[in-house]
Structure formats: C-alpha cells, structure tokens
Tab-separated table of C-alpha atoms in Angstrom:
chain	number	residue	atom	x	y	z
M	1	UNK	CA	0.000	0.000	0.000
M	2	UNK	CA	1.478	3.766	-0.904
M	3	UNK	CA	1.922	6.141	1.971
M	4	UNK	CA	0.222	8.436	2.291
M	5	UNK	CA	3.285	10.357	3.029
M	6	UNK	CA	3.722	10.165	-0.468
M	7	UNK	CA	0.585	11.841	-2.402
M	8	UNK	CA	0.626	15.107	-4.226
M	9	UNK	CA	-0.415	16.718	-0.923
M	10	UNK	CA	2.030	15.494	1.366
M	11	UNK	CA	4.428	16.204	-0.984
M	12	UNK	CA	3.912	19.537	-1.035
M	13	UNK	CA	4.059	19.947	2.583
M	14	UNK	CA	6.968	18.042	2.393
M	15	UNK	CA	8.604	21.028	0.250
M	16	UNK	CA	7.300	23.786	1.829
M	17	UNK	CA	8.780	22.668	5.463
M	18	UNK	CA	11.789	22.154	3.970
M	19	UNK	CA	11.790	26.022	3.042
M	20	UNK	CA	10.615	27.340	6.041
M	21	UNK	CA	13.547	25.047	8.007
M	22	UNK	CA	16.642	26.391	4.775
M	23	UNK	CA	15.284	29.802	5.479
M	24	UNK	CA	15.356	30.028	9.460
M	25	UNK	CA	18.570	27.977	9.049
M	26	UNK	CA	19.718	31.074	7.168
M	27	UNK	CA	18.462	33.508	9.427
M	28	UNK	CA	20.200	32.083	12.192
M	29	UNK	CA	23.755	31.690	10.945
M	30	UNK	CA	23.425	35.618	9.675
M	31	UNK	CA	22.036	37.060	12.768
M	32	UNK	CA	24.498	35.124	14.930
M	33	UNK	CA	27.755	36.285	12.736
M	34	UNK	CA	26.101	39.723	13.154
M	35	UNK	CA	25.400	39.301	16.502
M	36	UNK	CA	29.479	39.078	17.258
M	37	UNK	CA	30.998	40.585	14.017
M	38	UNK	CA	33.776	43.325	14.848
M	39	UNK	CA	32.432	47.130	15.315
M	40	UNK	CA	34.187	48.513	12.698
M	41	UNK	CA	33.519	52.080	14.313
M	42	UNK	CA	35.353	51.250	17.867
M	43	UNK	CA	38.979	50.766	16.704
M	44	UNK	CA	41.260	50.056	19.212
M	45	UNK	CA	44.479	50.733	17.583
M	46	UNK	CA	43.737	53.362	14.924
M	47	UNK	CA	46.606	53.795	11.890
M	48	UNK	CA	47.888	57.708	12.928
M	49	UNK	CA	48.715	59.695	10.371
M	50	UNK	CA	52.407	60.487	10.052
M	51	UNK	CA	52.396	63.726	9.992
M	52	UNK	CA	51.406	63.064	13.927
M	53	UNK	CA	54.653	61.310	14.188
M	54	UNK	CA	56.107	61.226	17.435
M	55	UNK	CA	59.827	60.704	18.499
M	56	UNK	CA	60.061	56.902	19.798
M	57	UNK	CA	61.610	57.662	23.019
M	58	UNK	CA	58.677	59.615	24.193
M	59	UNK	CA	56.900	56.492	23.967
M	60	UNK	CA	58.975	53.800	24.797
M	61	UNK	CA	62.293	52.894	26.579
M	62	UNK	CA	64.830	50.251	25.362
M	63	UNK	CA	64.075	46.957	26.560
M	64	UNK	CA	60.709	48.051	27.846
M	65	UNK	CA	57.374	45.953	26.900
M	66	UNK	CA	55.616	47.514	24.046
M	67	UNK	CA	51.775	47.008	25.344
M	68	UNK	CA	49.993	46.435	21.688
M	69	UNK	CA	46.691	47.794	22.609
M	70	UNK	CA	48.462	51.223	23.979
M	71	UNK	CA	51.482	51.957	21.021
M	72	UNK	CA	50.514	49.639	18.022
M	73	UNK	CA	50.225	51.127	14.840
M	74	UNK	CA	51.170	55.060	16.285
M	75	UNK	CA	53.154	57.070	13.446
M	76	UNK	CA	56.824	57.633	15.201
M	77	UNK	CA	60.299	58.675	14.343
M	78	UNK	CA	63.286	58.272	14.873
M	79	UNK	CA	66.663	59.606	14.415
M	80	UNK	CA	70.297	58.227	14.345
M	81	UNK	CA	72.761	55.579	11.933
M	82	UNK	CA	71.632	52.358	10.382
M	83	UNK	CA	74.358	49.682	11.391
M	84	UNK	CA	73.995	48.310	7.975
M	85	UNK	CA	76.747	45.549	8.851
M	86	UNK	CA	73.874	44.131	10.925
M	87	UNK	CA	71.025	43.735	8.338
M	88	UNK	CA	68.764	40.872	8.637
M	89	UNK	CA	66.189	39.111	5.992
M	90	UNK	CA	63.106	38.099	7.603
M	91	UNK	CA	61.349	35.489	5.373
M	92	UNK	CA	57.677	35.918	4.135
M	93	UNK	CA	55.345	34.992	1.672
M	94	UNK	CA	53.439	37.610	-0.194
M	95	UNK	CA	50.746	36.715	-2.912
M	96	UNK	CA	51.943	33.291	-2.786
M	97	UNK	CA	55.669	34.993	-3.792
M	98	UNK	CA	58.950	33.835	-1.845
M	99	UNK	CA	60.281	37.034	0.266
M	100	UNK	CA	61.863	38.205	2.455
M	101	UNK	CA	61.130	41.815	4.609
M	102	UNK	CA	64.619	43.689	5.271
M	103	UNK	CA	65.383	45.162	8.944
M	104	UNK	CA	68.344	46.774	10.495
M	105	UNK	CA	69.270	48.488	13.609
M	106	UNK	CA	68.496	52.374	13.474
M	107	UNK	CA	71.182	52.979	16.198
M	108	UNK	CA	69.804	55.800	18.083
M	109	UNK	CA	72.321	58.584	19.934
M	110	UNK	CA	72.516	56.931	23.069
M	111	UNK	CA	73.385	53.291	21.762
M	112	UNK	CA	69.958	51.728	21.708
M	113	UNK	CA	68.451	50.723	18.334
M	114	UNK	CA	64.998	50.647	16.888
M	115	UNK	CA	64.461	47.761	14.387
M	116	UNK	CA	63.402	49.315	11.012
M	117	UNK	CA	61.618	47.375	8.300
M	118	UNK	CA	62.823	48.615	5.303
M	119	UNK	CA	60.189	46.575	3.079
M	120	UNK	CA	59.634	43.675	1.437
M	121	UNK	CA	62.303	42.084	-1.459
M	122	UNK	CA	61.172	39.331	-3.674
M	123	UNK	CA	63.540	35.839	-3.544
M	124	UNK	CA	66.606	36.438	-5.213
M	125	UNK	CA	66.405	40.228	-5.876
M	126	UNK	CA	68.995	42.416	-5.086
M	127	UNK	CA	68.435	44.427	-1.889
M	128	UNK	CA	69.702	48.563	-2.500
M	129	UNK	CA	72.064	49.413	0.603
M	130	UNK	CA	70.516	51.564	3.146
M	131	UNK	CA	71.561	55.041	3.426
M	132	UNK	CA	75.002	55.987	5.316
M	133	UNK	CA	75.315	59.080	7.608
M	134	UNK	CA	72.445	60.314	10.311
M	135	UNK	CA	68.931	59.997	9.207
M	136	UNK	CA	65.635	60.476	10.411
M	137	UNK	CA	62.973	57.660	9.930
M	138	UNK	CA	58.880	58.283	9.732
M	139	UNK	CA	56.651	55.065	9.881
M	140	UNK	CA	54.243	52.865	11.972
M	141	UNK	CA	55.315	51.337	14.902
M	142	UNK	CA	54.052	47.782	15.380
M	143	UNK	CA	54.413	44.834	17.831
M	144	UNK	CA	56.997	42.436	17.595
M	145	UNK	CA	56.014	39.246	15.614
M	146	UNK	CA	54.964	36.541	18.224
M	147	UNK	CA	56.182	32.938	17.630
M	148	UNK	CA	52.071	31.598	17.855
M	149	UNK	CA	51.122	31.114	14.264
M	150	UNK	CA	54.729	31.422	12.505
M	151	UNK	CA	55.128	28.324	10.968
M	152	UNK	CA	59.076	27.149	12.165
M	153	UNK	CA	61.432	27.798	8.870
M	154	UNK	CA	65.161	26.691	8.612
M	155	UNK	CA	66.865	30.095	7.898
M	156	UNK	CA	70.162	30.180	6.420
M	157	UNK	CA	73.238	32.947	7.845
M	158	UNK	CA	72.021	36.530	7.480
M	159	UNK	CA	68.355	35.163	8.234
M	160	UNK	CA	65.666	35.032	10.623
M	161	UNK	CA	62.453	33.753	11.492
M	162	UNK	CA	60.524	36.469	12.580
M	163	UNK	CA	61.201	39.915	14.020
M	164	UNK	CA	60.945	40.529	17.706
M	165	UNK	CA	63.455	41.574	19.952
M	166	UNK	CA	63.574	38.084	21.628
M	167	UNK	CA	65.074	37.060	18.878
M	168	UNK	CA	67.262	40.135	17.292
M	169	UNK	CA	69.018	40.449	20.623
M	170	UNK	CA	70.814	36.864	20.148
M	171	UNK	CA	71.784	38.521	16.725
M	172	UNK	CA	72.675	42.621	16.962
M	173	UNK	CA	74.748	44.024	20.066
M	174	UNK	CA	72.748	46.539	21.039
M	175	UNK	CA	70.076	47.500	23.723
M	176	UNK	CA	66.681	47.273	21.658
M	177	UNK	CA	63.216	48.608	21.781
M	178	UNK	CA	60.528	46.162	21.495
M	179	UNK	CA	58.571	46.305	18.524
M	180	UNK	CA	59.513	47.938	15.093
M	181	UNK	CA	58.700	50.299	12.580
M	182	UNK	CA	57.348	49.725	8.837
M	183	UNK	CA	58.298	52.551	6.712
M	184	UNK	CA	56.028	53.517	3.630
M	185	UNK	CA	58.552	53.874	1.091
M	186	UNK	CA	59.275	57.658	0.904
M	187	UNK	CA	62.697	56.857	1.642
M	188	UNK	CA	64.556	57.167	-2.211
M	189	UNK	CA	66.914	54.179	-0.505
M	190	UNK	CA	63.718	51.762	-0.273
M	191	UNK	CA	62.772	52.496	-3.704
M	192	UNK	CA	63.051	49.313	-4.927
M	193	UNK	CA	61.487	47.644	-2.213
M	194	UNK	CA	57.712	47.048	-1.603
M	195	UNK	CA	56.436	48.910	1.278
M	196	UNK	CA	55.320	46.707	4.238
M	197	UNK	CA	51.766	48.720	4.984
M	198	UNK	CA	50.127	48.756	8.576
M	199	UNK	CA	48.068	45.858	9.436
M	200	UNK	CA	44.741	46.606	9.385
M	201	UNK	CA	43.834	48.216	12.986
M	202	UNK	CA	42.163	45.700	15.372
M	203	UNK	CA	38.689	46.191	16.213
M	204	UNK	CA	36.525	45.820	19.344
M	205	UNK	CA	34.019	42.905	19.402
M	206	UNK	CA	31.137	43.914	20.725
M	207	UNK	CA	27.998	41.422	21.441
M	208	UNK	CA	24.850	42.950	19.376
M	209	UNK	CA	22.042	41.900	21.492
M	210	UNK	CA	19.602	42.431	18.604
M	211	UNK	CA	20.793	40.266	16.477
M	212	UNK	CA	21.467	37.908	19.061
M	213	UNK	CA	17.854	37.861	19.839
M	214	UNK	CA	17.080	37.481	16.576
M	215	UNK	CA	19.462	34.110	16.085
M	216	UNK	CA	17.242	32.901	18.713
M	217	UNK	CA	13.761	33.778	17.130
M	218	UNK	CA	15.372	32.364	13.777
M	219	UNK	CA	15.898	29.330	15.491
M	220	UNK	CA	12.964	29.309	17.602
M	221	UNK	CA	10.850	29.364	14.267
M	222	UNK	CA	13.020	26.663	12.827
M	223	UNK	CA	12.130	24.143	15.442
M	224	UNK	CA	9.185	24.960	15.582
M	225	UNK	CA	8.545	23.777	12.080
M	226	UNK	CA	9.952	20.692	12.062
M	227	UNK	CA	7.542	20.006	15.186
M	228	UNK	CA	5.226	21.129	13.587
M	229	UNK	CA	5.476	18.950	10.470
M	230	UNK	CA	6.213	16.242	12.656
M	231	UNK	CA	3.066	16.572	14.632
M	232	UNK	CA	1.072	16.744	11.416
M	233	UNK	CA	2.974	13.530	9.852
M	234	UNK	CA	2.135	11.588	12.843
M	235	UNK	CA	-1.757	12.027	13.430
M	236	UNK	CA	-1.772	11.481	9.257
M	237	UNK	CA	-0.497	8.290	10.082
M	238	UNK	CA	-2.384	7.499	13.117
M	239	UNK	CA	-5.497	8.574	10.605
M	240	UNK	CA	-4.269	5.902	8.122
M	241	UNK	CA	-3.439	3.428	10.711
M	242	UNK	CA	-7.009	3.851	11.809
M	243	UNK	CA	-8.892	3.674	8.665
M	244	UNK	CA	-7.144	0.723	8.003
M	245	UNK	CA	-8.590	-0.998	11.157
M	246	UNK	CA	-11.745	0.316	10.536
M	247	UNK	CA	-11.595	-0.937	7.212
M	248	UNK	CA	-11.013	-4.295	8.395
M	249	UNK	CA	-13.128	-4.525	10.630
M	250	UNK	CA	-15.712	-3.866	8.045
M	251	UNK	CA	-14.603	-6.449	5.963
M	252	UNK	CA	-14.751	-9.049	8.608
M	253	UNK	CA	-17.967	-8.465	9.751
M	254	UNK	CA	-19.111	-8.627	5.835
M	255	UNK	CA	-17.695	-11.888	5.576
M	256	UNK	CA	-19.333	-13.729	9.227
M	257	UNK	CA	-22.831	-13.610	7.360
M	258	UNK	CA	-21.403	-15.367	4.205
M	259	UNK	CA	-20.126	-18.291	6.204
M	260	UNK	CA	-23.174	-19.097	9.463
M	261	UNK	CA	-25.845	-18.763	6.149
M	262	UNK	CA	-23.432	-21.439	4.517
C-alpha cells in the first residue's frame, strides 16, 4: 500500500517545510555572525597619520614591553645611523611569492636601536644598501612578531624567522626597543622595495544583542517547524493506521454472514 506520506499533498508539505527550516537555518547563521561581528567604528588601535609622528623615546624605553593595545600602529620617528653591517632578511610569503622583509638596527644617539623594516624584497632580488650618515625615519610602529602562528622555517646565515626583539638580541649588540617600525617607502633608498603597509587596525568585538535575539527567534521558528510537520505527519499516520482498522473490521464483519448462512 502507498503512503500516504507520499501523495501530491504530502508532498507539497513536504517542500514547503523544507523552506521554512533552509530559510530560518539562514536567518540564524546571519544574525548570529552579526550578533558578534567586529564594530568597525570602535577601533582600538587606529593607523595615525604620520604627519602626527612622534619621536620613539617619548613612547617607549629600550628593553621596555611595548603594550599592543596602547602603542601599536602610532606614526613615530626616529633619528640616528643604520648599522647596515647588521642587516637581517626576515622570510615571508606575499601573494603566494617567496620574500623576504629587510630590517636593520636604526642605532639611536645613546646606543639603543629601533628595528626598522625597510620593506619587502622578492627571492633572489637584489636588496639597495641603506643610506650611510644620520637619518631620520617616519613610519608605523608595530608589535613584535609573536612565535604563535609562525610556521618554524630553517633560515640560512644573514636570516631570521621572525622579528621581535627576543630574537634580534641573540643577533645585533645593542640595547633594543621592542617592537619595530614599517616605513612607507618615501625613503629614495627603499625604492626598490615594496612597502610593508600597517596591518589593518584591530577592532573591538562587541555582542549585538539584537541580532542575538534574533538568532534565537530564527531558530525558535526553525524548530518549531519541524515540530510542527512532525506533529502533522504523525496524526496522518495514526489517521491511516485507523482507517485501516476500521476498514477491516468492516470487511470481517461482511464476511461472518457469508459463512453461518453457509
């Protein structure tokens, strides 16, 4: 016997719960991602301007901890003699391209140096020498590189793995400050290297309650249709069951007659 499950009816109620469940399914993923997307308008650590440029002493002392959330991505400057016996490459991978970033010490006045990332140099290309005599640098000052997430690399002499004082203190002999700072290429020296720009400035992640609440009504209708269409495909078979019996019992009692007149 066909179920009834199975006739042009059910069929179509069939179809249209499956809707109503893809589309509250919907609902609910894009509320919730709404619900605890980043606030785009509360940045944390906004990119300054570098005309704002401060000097980095006035912000940080040599061997001090850089706290991200206070100096990350602040325009700074500073002033003194690249040690250009001590440059480093840093590998990294850029568009799916083999690099490597360039640093050196900008050896300050005092003695301590700020690590300068001159910018980025394709595999094999040859890297310009940075300028000799006292200059002045302008960039973005940005944390040092932490090991979680940097995939472990065999580097080769005149290499390393990442930049962060932790590890350019095993490497240059002088007192550093923590983090570094990214140029953006107006220096005629970097010319032929591709600026290293500013990360894109963290943002707070704030819970939207509306859209929360509305992941939960999404969801609330969702289950509440599949209930619903289960509810309705049991008492359709409980109906069926029971007009079967019924119609059995008919058939029975037709059939007692036919045999006592016999």
């Amino acid at each position: 016997m066909r179920s009834p499950l199975l006739s042009p009816r059910w069929l179509g109620i069939h179809l249209v719960a499956l809707l109503v469940v893809l589309v509250c399914a919907t609902g609910t993923s894009w509320q919730f991602v709404r619900a605890f997307e980043p606030d785009r308008e509360v940045i944390t650590n906004p990119v300054e301007d570098l005309a704002s440029a401060r000097p980095v002493e006035d912000l940080l002392e040599p061997g001090a901890y850089m706290h991200p959330d206070s100096f990350a991505n602040q325009a700074v400057e500073a002033t003194g003699r690249y040690d250009t016996a001590e440059q480093l490459l840093v590998p990294r991978v850029v568009d799916g391209v083999l690099g490597h970033d360039v640093i050196l010490p900008l050896v300050t006045s005092d003695g301590s140096a700020v690590t300068v990332n001159r910018g980025w140099a394709e595999e094999g290309q040859d890297v310009p020498e940075a300028p000799g005599g006292e200059v002045t640098v302008t960039g973005w000052l940005l944390p040092p590189v932490g090991a979680e997430g940097v995939v472990p690399v065999e580097v080769s002499e005149g290499q390393v793995e990442r930049i962060a004082a932790s590890v350019l203190v095993q490497e240059w002999d002088h007192p550093l400050y923590e983090g570094y700072v990214t140029l953006p290429g107006q220096d005629p020296a970097t010319d032929s290297l591709v600026p290293v720009p500013p990360p894109e400035p963290p943002t707070e992640v704030e819970v939207n309650w509306r859209s929360l609440s509305y992941t939960v009504q999404w969801a609330m209708f969702g289950v509440s249709a599949v209930v619903f269409w289960f509810i309705l495909v049991r008492r359709e078979l409980a109906e069926a069951r029971s007009r079967r019996e019924r119609a059995s019992d008919g058939e029975e009692q037709e059939a007692q007659p036919a045999v006592a007149g016999s």
